[in-house]
């Protein structure tokens, strides 16, 4: 029997980290030929993930140029995908989450009448412009997809409310599968600063990159971070700065030279996960970190006005601190200074997965194509 050709499409760092274990799981199934098409919407940051997880692309669209507009990214991905689909002839295309690569990958699959599986489906803020453009990308992909791999029950509820009734699976988030392969007690960093850091001090892991935070919100966040470092002599802020020129300019302008602030280049996924496992707390606007840090028992302050990931907020390990200077400073200081506030948030919770999301997704795909008689059981957090 001919193998099912399942093509995973991704292009940015977080998609790659979350799709890597799935590409491998699919490859381990006898009935499946696991194909990998990267748009390279990110270049260096994608290549780093490919190396950590030992992945090889069957097709690389190589679309990244500095400071691309959303229209440029989307149109380049669409054009490149035409060739990828002609060449690799997939039976199904898998896209992940909510990036421009995700939307273009799904739209292109639709143009070629190839069914689409949406990994990390059903996340919503219900604010069209926040996160921007991700919330719209999610909704557009929902309209196109055939199979929906929802990390949580709540994500499935969101889709049911929108009238999606078929092809829904609750799988857990593949990021937890990835995390299980990277975090090790005896891990030695290649970034020497991270070996030298005194982890008995309060190491705050910081990231900030979202488009909707460009401008005043990012300035507020960065100045609040600066003042947190200045006002707390027992802390160290470690900030691996995203390669986006807008983000780098802001980090340089507001944070460079501040005592106890370490601006470093992006970390490889294994370095990042092991730093997270050792840090005191996390301050971020990232989506992925909101899922990883709770699993590692680290409190998270989310520097955004809303989140599409309410599960860890409900479990008490994540708090929204908004994007105003006063709020970020106050909530950052509180977690650093009040043992009570810290202890209330510092416990490991895993609403996002049990490390078996990829196996469930592979089983669901095989069931969909009639290669399994039983529908996989849902993940129940
Ligand atoms: C993209 C996604 C966002 C995701 C984020 C993860 C969209 C619209 N945005 O945002 O959903 O949260 O990735 O990080 O899809 N750059 C490099 N090298 C790299 C990566 C980026 O130089 O390896 C620079 C380039 O100048 C690039 C810029 O960063 O143009 C921004 O990258 P882009 O993919 O457009 O947006 P992100 O803000 O990274
Ligand atoms: N990450 C990484 N190195 C870094 C910063 C982040 O490997 O220097 C990882 C992080 O652990 C998570 C993912 O990248 O798995 C999140 O990516 P990002 O914050 O860029 O995007 P988002 O999740 O917000 O879409």
XYZ file of C-alpha atoms and ligand atoms in Angstrom:
445
model
C 0.000 0.000 0.000
C 1.208 3.522 -0.806
C 2.075 5.556 2.258
C 0.019 8.616 3.212
C 1.996 11.735 2.365
C 1.534 14.114 5.304
C 3.259 17.452 4.792
C 3.951 19.697 7.778
C 4.351 23.368 6.865
C 6.015 25.853 9.220
C 8.315 28.836 9.087
C 8.836 30.604 12.411
C 10.665 29.537 15.562
C 7.636 28.640 17.703
C 5.923 26.691 14.924
C 9.115 24.721 14.349
C 9.542 23.894 18.054
C 5.938 22.740 18.284
C 5.906 20.833 14.976
C 9.290 19.116 15.396
C 8.042 16.315 17.655
C 5.045 15.810 15.377
C 7.143 15.516 12.214
C 9.109 12.819 14.017
C 6.060 11.034 15.389
C 4.543 10.898 11.895
C 7.808 9.530 10.511
C 7.683 6.730 13.077
C 4.349 5.445 11.718
C 4.548 2.714 9.059
C 1.598 4.081 7.094
C 2.960 7.631 6.820
C 5.603 9.431 4.771
C 6.319 12.508 6.902
C 7.242 15.486 4.717
C 8.479 18.827 5.890
C 8.090 22.117 4.025
C 9.586 25.211 5.649
C 8.724 28.695 4.445
C 11.653 30.106 6.441
C 9.604 33.150 7.406
C 12.306 33.150 10.083
C 15.762 32.110 8.913
C 18.399 31.842 11.653
C 15.815 31.188 14.362
C 14.228 28.432 12.294
C 17.564 26.876 11.344
C 18.506 26.683 15.011
C 15.368 24.654 15.796
C 15.950 22.360 12.807
C 19.418 21.661 14.169
C 18.330 21.055 17.785
C 15.637 18.584 16.725
C 17.697 17.147 13.865
C 15.082 17.889 11.190
C 15.664 18.157 7.436
C 13.326 20.129 5.168
C 12.089 18.393 2.012
C 11.365 21.830 0.647
C 12.627 25.265 1.775
C 10.860 28.357 0.401
C 13.531 30.648 1.915
C 11.268 33.711 1.925
C 12.818 35.826 4.706
C 14.166 39.291 4.061
C 14.561 41.899 6.805
C 11.507 43.904 7.921
C 9.017 42.196 5.625
C 5.419 43.416 5.595
C 2.602 40.997 6.299
C 1.500 41.167 2.645
C 4.980 40.307 1.415
C 5.302 37.318 3.739
C 1.853 36.008 2.822
C 2.244 36.405 -0.929
C 5.751 34.910 -1.016
C 4.540 31.919 1.019
C 1.552 31.413 -1.286
C 3.676 31.455 -4.428
C 6.277 29.131 -2.923
C 3.626 26.723 -1.695
C 2.364 26.176 -5.254
C 5.695 24.603 -6.172
C 5.997 22.694 -2.888
C 2.599 21.073 -3.351
C 3.295 20.217 -7.008
C 6.618 18.681 -6.038
C 5.706 16.803 -2.832
C 2.101 15.853 -3.686
C 0.779 15.697 -0.105
C -2.417 13.869 0.862
C -2.805 16.249 3.792
C -1.137 19.479 4.886
C -0.592 20.309 8.545
C -0.226 23.907 9.636
C 0.382 25.181 13.141
C -1.114 27.996 15.169
C -1.514 31.486 13.813
C 1.385 32.970 11.872
C 1.391 34.319 8.315
C 2.984 31.023 7.272
C 0.043 29.203 8.873
C -2.575 31.197 7.013
C -0.773 31.084 3.658
C -0.067 27.357 4.074
C -3.733 26.617 4.710
C -4.976 28.870 1.907
C -2.579 27.319 -0.553
C -3.656 23.812 0.482
C -7.250 24.863 -0.157
C -6.401 26.202 -3.625
C -4.916 22.785 -4.408
C -7.837 20.947 -2.769
C -5.550 19.279 -0.260
C -7.187 18.693 3.165
C -5.789 20.677 6.079
C -5.095 19.655 9.662
C -4.772 22.602 12.049
C -2.443 21.922 14.951
C -3.073 24.194 17.972
C -6.603 25.001 16.816
C -9.293 26.936 18.658
C -7.301 29.593 20.508
C -9.131 32.925 20.641
C -9.039 36.363 22.263
C -12.081 37.617 20.318
C -10.212 40.853 19.634
C -9.579 41.055 15.909
C -6.495 43.264 16.344
C -4.895 41.520 19.301
C -2.749 39.586 18.897
C -2.176 41.102 15.459
C -2.409 39.534 12.947
C -2.593 36.176 14.746
C -6.213 36.311 15.925
C -7.406 36.781 12.341
C -5.045 34.093 11.035
C -6.576 31.618 13.489
C -10.103 32.419 12.390
C -9.253 32.214 8.708
C -7.553 28.852 9.143
C -10.579 27.580 11.076
C -12.691 28.272 7.996
C -10.333 26.271 5.782
C -9.317 23.317 7.972
C -10.750 19.785 7.948
C -9.188 18.449 11.150
C -8.755 20.532 14.307
C -6.176 19.474 16.885
C -7.217 21.478 19.942
C -4.751 21.598 22.843
C -7.488 21.957 25.495
C -11.208 21.456 26.090
C -11.615 25.195 26.172
C -10.162 25.435 22.645
C -12.671 22.876 21.410
C -15.490 24.820 23.093
C -14.434 27.930 21.189
C -14.739 26.102 17.875
C -18.062 24.484 18.789
C -19.423 27.967 19.547
C -18.403 29.008 16.037
C -20.317 26.115 14.524
C -17.419 23.738 13.859
C -18.803 20.342 14.781
C -16.676 17.814 12.872
C -13.037 16.831 12.887
C -12.418 18.074 16.436
C -9.837 16.353 18.639
C -8.457 17.391 22.029
C -4.830 16.437 21.899
C -2.850 18.558 24.358
C -0.217 20.929 23.059
C 2.785 19.494 21.221
C 5.007 22.014 23.028
C 4.847 19.799 26.113
C 6.062 16.877 23.973
C 8.977 19.074 22.846
C 9.774 20.214 26.376
C 10.079 16.621 27.554
C 12.941 16.051 25.139
C 14.960 19.191 25.923
C 14.998 19.771 29.695
C 17.736 17.964 31.617
C 19.048 18.422 35.171
C 22.685 18.142 34.104
C 22.315 20.405 31.038
C 25.399 22.501 30.251
C 24.787 25.702 28.308
C 26.838 26.702 25.302
C 26.109 30.354 26.170
C 28.741 30.741 28.924
C 26.838 33.529 30.739
C 24.113 31.000 31.542
C 26.584 28.633 33.191
C 28.081 31.504 35.175
C 24.797 32.982 36.428
C 24.136 32.632 40.151
C 20.734 30.923 40.166
C 20.352 31.539 43.906
C 19.711 35.153 42.857
C 16.316 35.959 41.311
C 16.836 35.270 37.612
C 14.006 36.784 35.572
C 13.698 35.421 32.051
C 12.315 38.085 29.712
C 11.071 38.019 26.125
C 9.050 40.580 24.183
C 8.338 40.641 20.468
C 4.654 41.030 19.565
C 3.645 43.313 16.732
C 0.716 44.816 18.676
C 3.237 45.912 21.323
C 5.362 47.880 18.806
C 5.471 51.599 19.689
C 4.293 52.953 23.054
C 3.469 49.570 24.684
C 6.968 48.260 23.960
C 8.505 51.466 25.311
C 6.386 51.119 28.482
C 7.415 47.495 28.913
C 11.116 48.120 28.358
C 11.274 51.115 30.724
C 9.402 49.150 33.399
C 11.863 46.258 32.977
C 14.756 48.694 33.288
C 13.357 50.086 36.535
C 12.665 46.609 37.932
C 16.348 45.801 37.413
C 17.430 49.091 38.977
C 15.142 48.740 41.995
C 15.889 45.084 42.882
C 19.524 44.387 43.658
C 18.927 40.674 44.136
C 17.645 40.076 40.578
C 19.209 39.392 37.177
C 17.162 39.981 34.035
C 18.132 37.680 31.174
C 16.596 38.809 27.906
C 17.330 36.808 24.726
C 16.368 39.442 22.176
C 14.329 38.383 19.124
C 16.038 39.102 15.782
C 13.279 41.488 14.681
C 15.001 44.834 14.044
C 12.140 46.729 15.746
C 12.561 44.668 18.908
C 16.351 44.916 18.875
C 16.269 48.705 18.460
C 13.921 49.040 21.441
C 15.896 46.673 23.660
C 19.091 48.511 22.811
C 17.591 51.955 23.356
C 15.871 51.300 26.681
C 17.818 48.491 28.331
C 21.429 48.358 27.131
C 23.932 49.173 29.858
C 21.396 48.790 32.695
C 22.941 47.030 35.714
C 21.701 43.437 36.132
C 20.190 43.355 32.616
C 21.710 40.824 30.223
C 20.689 41.368 26.606
C 21.712 38.267 24.683
C 21.056 36.781 21.249
C 18.153 34.364 20.771
C 18.810 31.052 22.479
C 18.444 27.656 20.882
C 15.302 25.858 22.048
C 17.186 23.513 24.383
C 19.115 26.388 25.980
C 15.902 28.353 26.399
C 13.984 25.477 27.961
C 16.790 24.681 30.392
C 17.152 28.345 31.359
C 13.408 28.456 31.983
C 13.687 25.377 34.187
C 16.307 27.162 36.340
C 15.000 30.727 36.429
C 12.971 32.372 39.223
C 10.160 33.775 37.083
C 9.243 34.772 33.535
C 8.063 38.099 32.095
C 6.936 37.808 28.488
C 4.461 38.598 25.736
C 5.169 35.259 24.024
C 2.509 32.629 23.441
C 4.763 29.598 23.816
C 6.324 30.710 27.089
C 2.852 30.911 28.663
C 2.554 27.167 28.065
C 6.094 26.064 28.881
C 6.780 28.009 32.091
C 3.708 26.701 34.003
C 4.743 23.140 33.153
C 8.118 23.923 34.737
C 6.544 25.515 37.828
C 7.643 29.077 37.023
C 5.341 32.073 37.602
C 4.669 34.111 34.463
C 3.700 37.758 34.056
C 2.222 38.243 30.604
C 2.929 41.698 29.219
C -0.205 41.889 27.093
C -3.750 43.152 27.522
C -5.329 39.767 26.880
C -4.428 36.142 26.396
C -5.788 33.312 24.271
C -4.372 30.930 26.872
C -6.638 31.355 29.925
C -6.001 27.874 31.326
C -2.824 28.690 33.256
C -4.351 31.991 34.425
C -7.201 29.953 35.905
C -4.655 27.599 37.497
C -2.988 30.624 39.113
C 0.521 30.382 37.617
C 0.090 33.057 34.931
C -1.060 36.650 35.455
C -1.756 39.333 32.887
C 0.082 42.518 33.774
C -0.901 44.582 30.733
C 1.369 46.976 28.852
C 1.301 50.089 31.055
C 4.545 51.127 32.750
C 3.024 51.331 36.255
C 1.354 47.900 36.058
C 4.385 46.048 34.709
C 6.647 47.659 37.327
C 4.232 47.062 40.214
C 3.485 43.430 39.377
C 7.115 42.636 38.597
C 8.235 44.172 41.910
C 5.511 42.349 43.814
C 6.586 38.927 42.551
C 10.227 39.704 43.274
C 9.619 41.089 46.760
C 6.683 39.201 48.249
C 7.368 35.553 49.092
C 3.637 35.078 49.558
C 2.765 36.417 46.104
C 5.516 34.280 44.583
C 4.582 31.059 46.369
C 0.943 31.500 45.355
C 2.015 31.305 41.690
C 4.993 28.947 41.767
C 3.582 25.482 41.295
C 3.773 23.212 38.279
C 0.563 22.845 36.306
C 0.079 21.173 32.985
C -3.235 22.260 31.506
C -1.619 22.249 28.066
C -0.595 18.645 27.720
C 0.833 15.391 28.987
C 3.556 14.881 26.393
C 1.457 12.629 24.157
C -0.140 15.220 21.875
C 1.817 14.112 18.795
C 0.789 10.479 19.203
C -2.877 11.540 19.424
C -2.557 13.701 16.318
C -0.899 10.903 14.338
C -3.629 8.467 15.478
C -6.345 10.959 14.510
C -4.878 11.394 11.033
C -4.689 7.620 10.534
C -8.284 7.282 11.759
C -9.392 10.039 9.376
C -7.858 8.174 6.419
C -9.403 4.854 7.514
C -6.142 3.254 8.687
C -7.432 2.924 12.282
C -10.802 1.630 13.378
C -10.862 3.583 16.645
C -10.978 7.304 17.100
C -8.204 8.353 19.533
C -9.344 9.282 23.037
C -9.254 12.980 23.860
C -6.677 14.490 26.191
C -8.381 15.423 29.429
C -6.581 18.007 31.453
C 6.354 36.040 13.746
C 4.854 35.725 13.767
C 4.333 35.720 15.193
C 5.148 34.819 16.096
C 6.620 35.195 15.968
C 7.441 34.224 16.765
C 3.528 36.570 11.866
C 2.826 37.716 11.273
N 4.156 36.778 13.048
O 6.514 37.372 14.216
O 2.986 35.258 15.192
O 4.732 35.024 17.424
O 7.022 35.123 14.591
O 8.733 34.683 16.973
O 3.549 35.515 11.280
N 14.313 37.996 11.707
C 15.591 37.640 11.376
N 15.950 36.320 11.524
C 15.112 35.394 12.005
C 13.802 35.772 12.362
C 13.422 37.071 12.184
O 16.392 38.466 10.945
O 15.498 34.218 12.132
C 13.910 39.418 11.540
C 13.673 39.791 10.075
O 14.068 41.127 9.887
C 12.153 39.688 9.962
C 11.747 40.216 11.336
O 12.676 39.637 12.217
O 11.658 40.445 8.904
C 10.347 39.906 11.801
O 9.995 38.564 11.505
P 8.467 38.204 11.143
O 8.372 36.743 10.905
O 7.982 39.126 10.111
O 7.669 38.599 12.445
P 7.833 38.214 13.947
O 7.663 39.463 14.739
O 9.034 37.385 14.140
N 12.453 30.456 22.412
C 13.734 30.035 22.097
N 14.756 30.937 22.185
C 14.577 32.231 22.556
C 13.241 32.652 22.845
C 12.210 31.738 22.748
O 13.959 28.881 21.779
O 15.549 32.974 22.624
C 11.353 29.477 22.308
C 10.448 29.391 23.511
O 10.941 28.496 24.482
C 9.162 28.923 22.879
C 9.169 29.608 21.538
O 10.521 29.915 21.259
O 9.192 27.518 22.646
C 8.325 30.850 21.578
O 8.591 31.613 20.459
P 8.207 33.133 20.356
O 8.133 33.734 21.717
O 9.139 33.739 19.379
O 6.770 33.089 19.666
P 5.290 32.919 20.197
O 5.215 31.708 21.052
O 4.946 34.182 20.937
O 4.485 32.814 18.952
